[in-house]
Amino acid sequence: MRLLILGGTTEASALARALAGRDGVAPVLSLAGRTRNPALPPIPHRIGGFGGAEGLADHLRRERVDAVVDATHPFAARISAHAVLASAAAGVPLLAFTRPSWRPRPGDRWTAVADLDAAAAALGPARTSALLTVGRLGLAHFRAAPQHRYVIRTIDPPDPAELPPDHALVFDRGPFALDGEIALMRREGVEAVVTKNSGGAAAAAKLDAARALGLRVIAVDRPRIAGERDEAETLDAVLHWIAVHRSGG
Ligand SMILES: NC(=O)c1ccc[n+]([C@@H]2O[C@H](COP(=O)([O-])OP(=O)(O)OC[C@H]3O[C@@H](n4cnc5c(N)ncnc54)[C@H](OP(=O)(O)O)[C@@H]3O)[C@@H](O)[C@H]2O)c1
């Protein structure tokens, strides 16, 4: 079974590791190429866009792909929409490896917002110190709220032109542990955590840390992905779907 995994996430890497060396499945991991030194799992990979939904459909036909698992980030809406269109066009089954959204627990100080502009506004007019974990490419939105101090955590260095004026940069990649998150928030005097509501385990420790320290959380709602696709939330469920499709079910 020739399987294309659309990746760029901890979940995709875990799936790739689980499939490495398995009989009967030939997986290829596809990365967009955003991260300079991506963590590469022990399976074949390709890097770079396909050229839109049509380019992806051509790729599926040319490479005789039998099934696609979309394990991209919940905020990577464009590639997920392309996967729906392309797999339908090429007649290839598609599974989205999704993650349940994070939800506030009783006592949490959460504000849910629609987008990054609303997240910047939700920090309020008074100066605060915010940890931004929204990715390198979403930082320019916070230039509209220059009164705050921002502790910005990214994998690769951001474009200096996109940074709000008062900032500290922290370079790191998940998965993150609770102790480290608490230490970072204490050291930097963080009062609010701004995050995409990505869900999943690899980045959840910052929410537990915010809860432990009584900090505000501003969580950006995820985009809706339109179209027909199967969905699974756990690695076991994804492996089961692959097994069923491998045997022609
Ligand atoms: N958005 C986030 O917050 C976020 C967070 C963590 C990780 N990531 C990962 O970073 C990558 C890019 O995210 P994004 O938000 O920029 O995506 P996006 O807006 O949905 O996609 C933009 C374009 O990037 C290409 N692309 C995206 N994912 C790809 C993949 N796995 N393999 C090959 N091409 C891909 C496609 O180019 P073509 O149209 O040319 O095919 C797509 O049209 C994804 O792999 C995603 O899983 C994103």
PDB file of C-alpha atoms and ligand atoms in Angstrom:
ATOM      1  CA  MET A   1       0.000   0.000   0.000  1.00  0.00           C
ATOM      2  CA  ARG A   2       1.511   3.311  -1.072  1.00  0.00           C
ATOM      3  CA  LEU A   3       0.591   5.797   1.626  1.00  0.00           C
ATOM      4  CA  LEU A   4       1.136   9.543   1.528  1.00  0.00           C
ATOM      5  CA  ILE A   5       1.329  11.223   4.939  1.00  0.00           C
ATOM      6  CA  LEU A   6       0.880  14.992   4.931  1.00  0.00           C
ATOM      7  CA  GLY A   7       2.919  16.034   7.910  1.00  0.00           C
ATOM      8  CA  GLY A   8       4.708  18.784   9.737  1.00  0.00           C
ATOM      9  CA  THR A   9       3.389  17.769  13.157  1.00  0.00           C
ATOM     10  CA  THR A  10       4.326  15.567  16.116  1.00  0.00           C
ATOM     11  CA  GLU A  11       1.353  13.350  15.194  1.00  0.00           C
ATOM     12  CA  ALA A  12       2.626  12.805  11.651  1.00  0.00           C
ATOM     13  CA  SER A  13       6.096  11.935  12.930  1.00  0.00           C
ATOM     14  CA  ALA A  14       4.617   9.446  15.411  1.00  0.00           C
ATOM     15  CA  LEU A  15       2.642   7.807  12.597  1.00  0.00           C
ATOM     16  CA  ALA A  16       5.744   7.653  10.422  1.00  0.00           C
ATOM     17  CA  ARG A  17       7.706   5.991  13.216  1.00  0.00           C
ATOM     18  CA  ALA A  18       4.885   3.505  13.806  1.00  0.00           C
ATOM     19  CA  LEU A  19       4.871   2.538  10.116  1.00  0.00           C
ATOM     20  CA  ALA A  20       8.643   2.311   9.662  1.00  0.00           C
ATOM     21  CA  GLY A  21       9.609  -1.227   8.711  1.00  0.00           C
ATOM     22  CA  ARG A  22       6.015  -2.516   8.584  1.00  0.00           C
ATOM     23  CA  ASP A  23       5.317  -5.115   5.934  1.00  0.00           C
ATOM     24  CA  GLY A  24       2.844  -4.190   3.251  1.00  0.00           C
ATOM     25  CA  VAL A  25       2.862  -0.409   3.744  1.00  0.00           C
ATOM     26  CA  ALA A  26       5.165   1.969   1.861  1.00  0.00           C
ATOM     27  CA  PRO A  27       4.721   5.351   3.540  1.00  0.00           C
ATOM     28  CA  VAL A  28       6.132   8.676   2.323  1.00  0.00           C
ATOM     29  CA  LEU A  29       6.073  11.716   4.605  1.00  0.00           C
ATOM     30  CA  SER A  30       5.424  15.063   2.930  1.00  0.00           C
ATOM     31  CA  LEU A  31       6.601  18.305   4.536  1.00  0.00           C
ATOM     32  CA  ALA A  32       5.882  21.842   3.389  1.00  0.00           C
ATOM     33  CA  GLY A  33       9.463  22.962   3.967  1.00  0.00           C
ATOM     34  CA  ARG A  34       8.732  25.730   6.478  1.00  0.00           C
ATOM     35  CA  THR A  35      11.149  24.493   9.171  1.00  0.00           C
ATOM     36  CA  ARG A  36      14.848  24.840   8.440  1.00  0.00           C
ATOM     37  CA  ASN A  37      15.988  21.597  10.098  1.00  0.00           C
ATOM     38  CA  PRO A  38      12.910  19.412  10.328  1.00  0.00           C
ATOM     39  CA  ALA A  39      12.982  16.364  12.578  1.00  0.00           C
ATOM     40  CA  LEU A  40      12.898  13.574   9.993  1.00  0.00           C
ATOM     41  CA  PRO A  41      11.461  10.160  10.878  1.00  0.00           C
ATOM     42  CA  PRO A  42      12.899   6.891   9.545  1.00  0.00           C
ATOM     43  CA  ILE A  43      10.767   6.651   6.389  1.00  0.00           C
ATOM     44  CA  PRO A  44      11.148   8.209   2.918  1.00  0.00           C
ATOM     45  CA  HIS A  45      10.142  11.857   2.723  1.00  0.00           C
ATOM     46  CA  ARG A  46       9.591  14.653   0.230  1.00  0.00           C
ATOM     47  CA  ILE A  47       9.696  18.409   0.900  1.00  0.00           C
ATOM     48  CA  GLY A  48       7.796  21.281  -0.756  1.00  0.00           C
ATOM     49  CA  GLY A  49       4.332  22.188  -2.031  1.00  0.00           C
ATOM     50  CA  PHE A  50       2.531  20.176  -4.702  1.00  0.00           C
ATOM     51  CA  GLY A  51       1.192  23.145  -6.647  1.00  0.00           C
ATOM     52  CA  GLY A  52      -2.351  23.438  -5.274  1.00  0.00           C
ATOM     53  CA  ALA A  53      -5.108  20.826  -5.233  1.00  0.00           C
ATOM     54  CA  GLU A  54      -4.520  19.940  -8.886  1.00  0.00           C
ATOM     55  CA  GLY A  55      -0.811  19.461  -8.284  1.00  0.00           C
ATOM     56  CA  LEU A  56      -1.589  17.171  -5.367  1.00  0.00           C
ATOM     57  CA  ALA A  57      -4.089  15.173  -7.456  1.00  0.00           C
ATOM     58  CA  ASP A  58      -1.421  14.793 -10.181  1.00  0.00           C
ATOM     59  CA  HIS A  59       1.065  13.624  -7.545  1.00  0.00           C
ATOM     60  CA  LEU A  60      -1.393  11.010  -6.229  1.00  0.00           C
ATOM     61  CA  ARG A  61      -1.933   9.632  -9.741  1.00  0.00           C
ATOM     62  CA  ARG A  62       1.717   9.803 -10.813  1.00  0.00           C
ATOM     63  CA  GLU A  63       3.015   8.124  -7.648  1.00  0.00           C
ATOM     64  CA  ARG A  64       0.091   5.646  -7.657  1.00  0.00           C
ATOM     65  CA  VAL A  65      -0.736   6.568  -4.066  1.00  0.00           C
ATOM     66  CA  ASP A  66      -3.323   4.203  -2.555  1.00  0.00           C
ATOM     67  CA  ALA A  67      -4.338   6.278   0.473  1.00  0.00           C
ATOM     68  CA  VAL A  68      -3.647   9.653   2.089  1.00  0.00           C
ATOM     69  CA  VAL A  69      -3.412  10.504   5.784  1.00  0.00           C
ATOM     70  CA  ASP A  70      -3.659  14.236   6.397  1.00  0.00           C
ATOM     71  CA  ALA A  71      -1.757  14.674   9.661  1.00  0.00           C
ATOM     72  CA  THR A  72      -1.093  18.380   9.153  1.00  0.00           C
ATOM     73  CA  HIS A  73      -1.641  20.994  11.834  1.00  0.00           C
ATOM     74  CA  PRO A  74      -5.307  21.930  12.502  1.00  0.00           C
ATOM     75  CA  PHE A  75      -4.500  25.508  11.389  1.00  0.00           C
ATOM     76  CA  ALA A  76      -2.978  24.357   8.087  1.00  0.00           C
ATOM     77  CA  ALA A  77      -6.375  24.795   6.417  1.00  0.00           C
ATOM     78  CA  ARG A  78      -5.205  25.216   2.847  1.00  0.00           C
ATOM     79  CA  ILE A  79      -3.358  21.918   2.467  1.00  0.00           C
ATOM     80  CA  SER A  80      -6.213  20.095   4.221  1.00  0.00           C
ATOM     81  CA  ALA A  81      -8.747  21.586   1.784  1.00  0.00           C
ATOM     82  CA  HIS A  82      -6.468  20.587  -1.090  1.00  0.00           C
ATOM     83  CA  ALA A  83      -6.244  17.050   0.287  1.00  0.00           C
ATOM     84  CA  VAL A  84     -10.055  16.754   0.236  1.00  0.00           C
ATOM     85  CA  LEU A  85     -10.292  17.966  -3.372  1.00  0.00           C
ATOM     86  CA  ALA A  86      -7.287  16.025  -4.660  1.00  0.00           C
ATOM     87  CA  SER A  87      -8.157  12.701  -3.080  1.00  0.00           C
ATOM     88  CA  ALA A  88     -11.700  12.951  -4.466  1.00  0.00           C
ATOM     89  CA  ALA A  89     -10.344  13.813  -7.928  1.00  0.00           C
ATOM     90  CA  ALA A  90      -7.851  10.934  -7.869  1.00  0.00           C
ATOM     91  CA  GLY A  91     -10.260   8.458  -6.254  1.00  0.00           C
ATOM     92  CA  VAL A  92      -7.993   7.857  -3.265  1.00  0.00           C
ATOM     93  CA  PRO A  93      -9.309   7.399   0.310  1.00  0.00           C
ATOM     94  CA  LEU A  94      -8.412  10.200   2.750  1.00  0.00           C
ATOM     95  CA  LEU A  95      -8.157  10.119   6.522  1.00  0.00           C
ATOM     96  CA  ALA A  96      -7.568  13.204   8.654  1.00  0.00           C
ATOM     97  CA  PHE A  97      -5.528  12.511  11.810  1.00  0.00           C
ATOM     98  CA  THR A  98      -7.251  15.155  13.928  1.00  0.00           C
ATOM     99  CA  ARG A  99      -6.893  16.183  17.538  1.00  0.00           C
ATOM    100  CA  PRO A 100      -9.680  17.183  19.882  1.00  0.00           C
ATOM    101  CA  SER A 101      -9.638  20.913  20.681  1.00  0.00           C
ATOM    102  CA  TRP A 102      -8.355  21.955  24.081  1.00  0.00           C
ATOM    103  CA  ARG A 103     -11.134  23.041  26.434  1.00  0.00           C
ATOM    104  CA  PRO A 104     -11.006  25.238  29.513  1.00  0.00           C
ATOM    105  CA  ARG A 105     -11.472  23.503  32.849  1.00  0.00           C
ATOM    106  CA  PRO A 106     -13.414  25.002  35.743  1.00  0.00           C
ATOM    107  CA  GLY A 107     -11.433  27.915  37.184  1.00  0.00           C
ATOM    108  CA  ASP A 108      -9.365  28.475  34.030  1.00  0.00           C
ATOM    109  CA  ARG A 109      -9.130  32.095  32.835  1.00  0.00           C
ATOM    110  CA  TRP A 110      -9.776  31.461  29.132  1.00  0.00           C
ATOM    111  CA  THR A 111     -10.809  33.780  26.335  1.00  0.00           C
ATOM    112  CA  ALA A 112     -11.641  32.103  23.009  1.00  0.00           C
ATOM    113  CA  VAL A 113     -11.117  34.335  19.981  1.00  0.00           C
ATOM    114  CA  ALA A 114     -11.708  33.948  16.248  1.00  0.00           C
ATOM    115  CA  ASP A 115      -8.295  34.960  14.913  1.00  0.00           C
ATOM    116  CA  LEU A 116      -4.915  36.467  15.743  1.00  0.00           C
ATOM    117  CA  ASP A 117      -6.134  40.082  15.420  1.00  0.00           C
ATOM    118  CA  ALA A 118      -8.788  39.321  18.025  1.00  0.00           C
ATOM    119  CA  ALA A 119      -6.129  37.654  20.194  1.00  0.00           C
ATOM    120  CA  ALA A 120      -4.012  40.829  20.138  1.00  0.00           C
ATOM    121  CA  ALA A 121      -7.090  42.918  21.033  1.00  0.00           C
ATOM    122  CA  ALA A 122      -8.075  40.511  23.824  1.00  0.00           C
ATOM    123  CA  LEU A 123      -4.834  41.274  25.679  1.00  0.00           C
ATOM    124  CA  GLY A 124      -6.499  44.600  26.505  1.00  0.00           C
ATOM    125  CA  PRO A 125      -5.335  48.211  26.658  1.00  0.00           C
ATOM    126  CA  ALA A 126      -3.191  47.909  29.807  1.00  0.00           C
ATOM    127  CA  ARG A 127       0.381  46.680  29.450  1.00  0.00           C
ATOM    128  CA  THR A 128       0.821  42.979  30.103  1.00  0.00           C
ATOM    129  CA  SER A 129       3.437  40.323  29.485  1.00  0.00           C
ATOM    130  CA  ALA A 130       2.293  37.654  27.046  1.00  0.00           C
ATOM    131  CA  LEU A 131       3.809  34.379  25.891  1.00  0.00           C
ATOM    132  CA  LEU A 132       3.132  34.040  22.146  1.00  0.00           C
ATOM    133  CA  THR A 133       3.140  30.475  20.814  1.00  0.00           C
ATOM    134  CA  VAL A 134       1.275  31.196  17.585  1.00  0.00           C
ATOM    135  CA  GLY A 135       4.036  30.348  15.122  1.00  0.00           C
ATOM    136  CA  ARG A 136       6.650  32.446  13.375  1.00  0.00           C
ATOM    137  CA  LEU A 137       4.284  33.586  10.621  1.00  0.00           C
ATOM    138  CA  GLY A 138       1.507  35.026  12.812  1.00  0.00           C
ATOM    139  CA  LEU A 139       3.514  37.566  14.777  1.00  0.00           C
ATOM    140  CA  ALA A 140       2.803  40.711  12.735  1.00  0.00           C
ATOM    141  CA  HIS A 141      -0.760  40.787  14.114  1.00  0.00           C
ATOM    142  CA  PHE A 142       0.655  41.714  17.514  1.00  0.00           C
ATOM    143  CA  ARG A 143       2.280  44.882  16.186  1.00  0.00           C
ATOM    144  CA  ALA A 144      -1.217  46.365  16.563  1.00  0.00           C
ATOM    145  CA  ALA A 145      -0.846  46.038  20.353  1.00  0.00           C
ATOM    146  CA  PRO A 146       2.664  47.443  20.945  1.00  0.00           C
ATOM    147  CA  GLN A 147       2.007  48.345  24.597  1.00  0.00           C
ATOM    148  CA  HIS A 148       2.657  44.750  25.719  1.00  0.00           C
ATOM    149  CA  ARG A 149       5.829  42.814  26.325  1.00  0.00           C
ATOM    150  CA  TYR A 150       5.914  39.625  24.256  1.00  0.00           C
ATOM    151  CA  VAL A 151       7.861  36.465  24.976  1.00  0.00           C
ATOM    152  CA  ILE A 152       7.844  34.828  21.559  1.00  0.00           C
ATOM    153  CA  ARG A 153       8.565  31.133  21.185  1.00  0.00           C
ATOM    154  CA  THR A 154       9.258  29.797  17.691  1.00  0.00           C
ATOM    155  CA  ILE A 155      11.256  26.983  16.105  1.00  0.00           C
ATOM    156  CA  ASP A 156      13.131  29.185  13.613  1.00  0.00           C
ATOM    157  CA  PRO A 157      13.952  32.909  13.975  1.00  0.00           C
ATOM    158  CA  PRO A 158      11.079  35.160  12.875  1.00  0.00           C
ATOM    159  CA  ASP A 159      11.367  38.018  10.376  1.00  0.00           C
ATOM    160  CA  PRO A 160      12.428  41.066  12.480  1.00  0.00           C
ATOM    161  CA  ALA A 161      10.045  43.267  10.452  1.00  0.00           C
ATOM    162  CA  GLU A 162       7.070  41.269  11.797  1.00  0.00           C
ATOM    163  CA  LEU A 163       7.935  41.608  15.480  1.00  0.00           C
ATOM    164  CA  PRO A 164       6.149  43.841  17.987  1.00  0.00           C
ATOM    165  CA  PRO A 165       8.624  46.307  19.531  1.00  0.00           C
ATOM    166  CA  ASP A 166       8.980  44.953  23.076  1.00  0.00           C
ATOM    167  CA  HIS A 167       9.871  41.289  22.783  1.00  0.00           C
ATOM    168  CA  ALA A 168      12.128  38.459  23.897  1.00  0.00           C
ATOM    169  CA  LEU A 169      12.745  35.488  21.592  1.00  0.00           C
ATOM    170  CA  VAL A 170      12.863  31.872  22.722  1.00  0.00           C
ATOM    171  CA  PHE A 171      13.766  29.185  20.174  1.00  0.00           C
ATOM    172  CA  ASP A 172      12.481  25.716  20.976  1.00  0.00           C
ATOM    173  CA  ARG A 173      10.330  22.951  19.568  1.00  0.00           C
ATOM    174  CA  GLY A 174       7.893  20.594  21.261  1.00  0.00           C
ATOM    175  CA  PRO A 175       7.016  18.337  22.849  1.00  0.00           C
ATOM    176  CA  PHE A 176       7.173  20.503  25.973  1.00  0.00           C
ATOM    177  CA  ALA A 177       7.001  19.389  29.627  1.00  0.00           C
ATOM    178  CA  LEU A 178       5.108  21.078  32.465  1.00  0.00           C
ATOM    179  CA  ASP A 179       8.170  21.871  34.600  1.00  0.00           C
ATOM    180  CA  GLY A 180       9.914  23.623  31.739  1.00  0.00           C
ATOM    181  CA  GLU A 181       6.798  25.610  30.851  1.00  0.00           C
ATOM    182  CA  ILE A 182       6.315  26.785  34.432  1.00  0.00           C
ATOM    183  CA  ALA A 183      10.003  27.736  34.687  1.00  0.00           C
ATOM    184  CA  LEU A 184       9.814  29.743  31.436  1.00  0.00           C
ATOM    185  CA  MET A 185       6.647  31.578  32.494  1.00  0.00           C
ATOM    186  CA  ARG A 186       8.066  32.420  35.924  1.00  0.00           C
ATOM    187  CA  ARG A 187      11.446  33.512  34.589  1.00  0.00           C
ATOM    188  CA  GLU A 188       9.880  35.806  31.992  1.00  0.00           C
ATOM    189  CA  GLY A 189       7.103  37.131  34.249  1.00  0.00           C
ATOM    190  CA  VAL A 190       4.422  35.929  31.841  1.00  0.00           C
ATOM    191  CA  GLU A 191       0.863  37.038  32.692  1.00  0.00           C
ATOM    192  CA  ALA A 192      -1.033  35.725  29.642  1.00  0.00           C
ATOM    193  CA  VAL A 193      -0.530  32.835  27.231  1.00  0.00           C
ATOM    194  CA  VAL A 194      -1.627  33.296  23.621  1.00  0.00           C
ATOM    195  CA  THR A 195      -2.036  30.091  21.642  1.00  0.00           C
ATOM    196  CA  LYS A 196      -3.812  28.590  18.676  1.00  0.00           C
ATOM    197  CA  ASN A 197      -6.289  25.993  19.915  1.00  0.00           C
ATOM    198  CA  SER A 198      -4.304  23.257  18.239  1.00  0.00           C
ATOM    199  CA  GLY A 199      -5.207  20.436  20.603  1.00  0.00           C
ATOM    200  CA  GLY A 200      -2.975  17.414  21.068  1.00  0.00           C
ATOM    201  CA  ALA A 201      -0.501  16.406  23.742  1.00  0.00           C
ATOM    202  CA  ALA A 202       2.780  17.827  22.456  1.00  0.00           C
ATOM    203  CA  ALA A 203       1.907  21.451  23.229  1.00  0.00           C
ATOM    204  CA  ALA A 204      -0.651  21.060  26.023  1.00  0.00           C
ATOM    205  CA  ALA A 205       1.799  21.589  28.891  1.00  0.00           C
ATOM    206  CA  LYS A 206       1.633  25.379  28.465  1.00  0.00           C
ATOM    207  CA  LEU A 207      -2.071  25.245  29.371  1.00  0.00           C
ATOM    208  CA  ASP A 208      -1.371  23.148  32.449  1.00  0.00           C
ATOM    209  CA  ALA A 209       1.358  25.626  33.389  1.00  0.00           C
ATOM    210  CA  ALA A 210      -0.997  28.588  32.909  1.00  0.00           C
ATOM    211  CA  ARG A 211      -3.551  26.801  35.109  1.00  0.00           C
ATOM    212  CA  ALA A 212      -0.956  26.114  37.805  1.00  0.00           C
ATOM    213  CA  LEU A 213       0.155  29.753  37.812  1.00  0.00           C
ATOM    214  CA  GLY A 214      -3.359  31.249  37.443  1.00  0.00           C
ATOM    215  CA  LEU A 215      -2.500  32.992  34.142  1.00  0.00           C
ATOM    216  CA  ARG A 216      -4.906  34.130  31.442  1.00  0.00           C
ATOM    217  CA  VAL A 217      -5.135  32.034  28.267  1.00  0.00           C
ATOM    218  CA  ILE A 218      -6.185  33.491  24.936  1.00  0.00           C
ATOM    219  CA  ALA A 219      -6.999  30.633  22.562  1.00  0.00           C
ATOM    220  CA  VAL A 220      -7.602  31.158  18.848  1.00  0.00           C
ATOM    221  CA  ASP A 221     -10.378  28.925  17.465  1.00  0.00           C
ATOM    222  CA  ARG A 222      -9.351  26.590  14.665  1.00  0.00           C
ATOM    223  CA  PRO A 223     -10.549  26.974  11.088  1.00  0.00           C
ATOM    224  CA  ARG A 224     -13.252  24.640   9.768  1.00  0.00           C
ATOM    225  CA  ILE A 225     -12.177  22.237   7.044  1.00  0.00           C
ATOM    226  CA  ALA A 226     -14.953  21.723   4.489  1.00  0.00           C
ATOM    227  CA  GLY A 227     -15.503  18.508   2.588  1.00  0.00           C
ATOM    228  CA  GLU A 228     -15.730  14.746   2.913  1.00  0.00           C
ATOM    229  CA  ARG A 229     -12.982  12.880   4.731  1.00  0.00           C
ATOM    230  CA  ASP A 230     -12.650  10.159   7.314  1.00  0.00           C
ATOM    231  CA  GLU A 231     -11.343  11.325  10.684  1.00  0.00           C
ATOM    232  CA  ALA A 232      -9.457   9.608  13.505  1.00  0.00           C
ATOM    233  CA  GLU A 233      -8.133  11.090  16.733  1.00  0.00           C
ATOM    234  CA  THR A 234      -5.639   8.484  17.908  1.00  0.00           C
ATOM    235  CA  LEU A 235      -2.629   6.740  16.410  1.00  0.00           C
ATOM    236  CA  ASP A 236      -4.297   3.353  16.980  1.00  0.00           C
ATOM    237  CA  ALA A 237      -7.383   4.471  15.077  1.00  0.00           C
ATOM    238  CA  VAL A 238      -5.228   5.722  12.202  1.00  0.00           C
ATOM    239  CA  LEU A 239      -3.319   2.399  12.074  1.00  0.00           C
ATOM    240  CA  HIS A 240      -6.647   0.549  12.079  1.00  0.00           C
ATOM    241  CA  TRP A 241      -7.923   2.665   9.145  1.00  0.00           C
ATOM    242  CA  ILE A 242      -4.707   1.926   7.245  1.00  0.00           C
ATOM    243  CA  ALA A 243      -5.066  -1.815   7.914  1.00  0.00           C
ATOM    244  CA  VAL A 244      -8.685  -1.818   6.732  1.00  0.00           C
ATOM    245  CA  HIS A 245      -7.828   0.051   3.515  1.00  0.00           C
ATOM    246  CA  ARG A 246      -4.773  -2.107   2.912  1.00  0.00           C
ATOM    247  CA  SER A 247      -6.886  -5.209   2.844  1.00  0.00           C
ATOM    248  CA  GLY A 248      -9.272  -3.575   0.394  1.00  0.00           C
ATOM    249  CA  GLY A 249     -12.003  -2.745   2.940  1.00  0.00           C
TER     250      GLY A 249
HETATM  251  N1  LIG B   1      -0.377  26.623  10.584  1.00  0.00           N
HETATM  252  C1  LIG B   1       0.164  26.284  11.740  1.00  0.00           C
HETATM  253  O1  LIG B   1      -0.140  26.871  12.804  1.00  0.00           O
HETATM  254  C2  LIG B   1       1.169  25.161  11.830  1.00  0.00           C
HETATM  255  C3  LIG B   1       1.684  24.800  13.074  1.00  0.00           C
HETATM  256  C4  LIG B   1       2.594  23.732  13.169  1.00  0.00           C
HETATM  257  C5  LIG B   1       2.953  23.043  12.041  1.00  0.00           C
HETATM  258  N2  LIG B   1       2.432  23.406  10.820  1.00  0.00           N
HETATM  259  C6  LIG B   1       2.837  22.648   9.643  1.00  0.00           C
HETATM  260  O2  LIG B   1       3.511  23.542   8.785  1.00  0.00           O
HETATM  261  C7  LIG B   1       3.207  23.230   7.424  1.00  0.00           C
HETATM  262  C8  LIG B   1       2.679  24.448   6.703  1.00  0.00           C
HETATM  263  O3  LIG B   1       1.535  24.935   7.387  1.00  0.00           O
HETATM  264  P1  LIG B   1       0.660  26.126   6.774  1.00  0.00           P
HETATM  265  O4  LIG B   1      -0.284  26.568   7.820  1.00  0.00           O
HETATM  266  O5  LIG B   1       1.548  27.100   6.069  1.00  0.00           O
HETATM  267  O6  LIG B   1      -0.143  25.304   5.657  1.00  0.00           O
HETATM  268  P2  LIG B   1      -1.309  25.789   4.675  1.00  0.00           P
HETATM  269  O7  LIG B   1      -1.517  27.252   4.773  1.00  0.00           O
HETATM  270  O8  LIG B   1      -2.481  24.901   4.860  1.00  0.00           O
HETATM  271  O9  LIG B   1      -0.675  25.392   3.270  1.00  0.00           O
HETATM  272  C9  LIG B   1      -0.014  26.335   2.448  1.00  0.00           C
HETATM  273  C10 LIG B   1       0.681  25.573   1.325  1.00  0.00           C
HETATM  274  O10 LIG B   1       1.833  24.894   1.830  1.00  0.00           O
HETATM  275  C11 LIG B   1       1.983  23.639   1.178  1.00  0.00           C
HETATM  276  N3  LIG B   1       1.909  22.587   2.204  1.00  0.00           N
HETATM  277  C12 LIG B   1       1.383  22.665   3.448  1.00  0.00           C
HETATM  278  N4  LIG B   1       1.574  21.511   4.121  1.00  0.00           N
HETATM  279  C13 LIG B   1       2.241  20.691   3.276  1.00  0.00           C
HETATM  280  C14 LIG B   1       2.757  19.363   3.399  1.00  0.00           C
HETATM  281  N5  LIG B   1       2.608  18.645   4.539  1.00  0.00           N
HETATM  282  N6  LIG B   1       3.402  18.829   2.323  1.00  0.00           N
HETATM  283  C15 LIG B   1       3.568  19.554   1.186  1.00  0.00           C
HETATM  284  N7  LIG B   1       3.109  20.816   1.018  1.00  0.00           N
HETATM  285  C16 LIG B   1       2.462  21.372   2.046  1.00  0.00           C
HETATM  286  C17 LIG B   1       0.890  23.560   0.148  1.00  0.00           C
HETATM  287  O11 LIG B   1       1.449  24.116  -1.039  1.00  0.00           O
HETATM  288  P3  LIG B   1       0.893  23.716  -2.504  1.00  0.00           P
HETATM  289  O12 LIG B   1      -0.421  24.406  -2.632  1.00  0.00           O
HETATM  290  O13 LIG B   1       1.942  24.235  -3.428  1.00  0.00           O
HETATM  291  O14 LIG B   1       0.762  22.225  -2.528  1.00  0.00           O
HETATM  292  C18 LIG B   1      -0.170  24.482   0.724  1.00  0.00           C
HETATM  293  O15 LIG B   1      -1.046  25.017  -0.236  1.00  0.00           O
HETATM  294  C19 LIG B   1       2.260  22.053   7.461  1.00  0.00           C
HETATM  295  O16 LIG B   1       3.017  20.899   7.238  1.00  0.00           O
HETATM  296  C20 LIG B   1       1.690  22.059   8.856  1.00  0.00           C
HETATM  297  O17 LIG B   1       1.348  20.766   9.312  1.00  0.00           O
HETATM  298  C21 LIG B   1       1.549  24.449  10.701  1.00  0.00           C
END
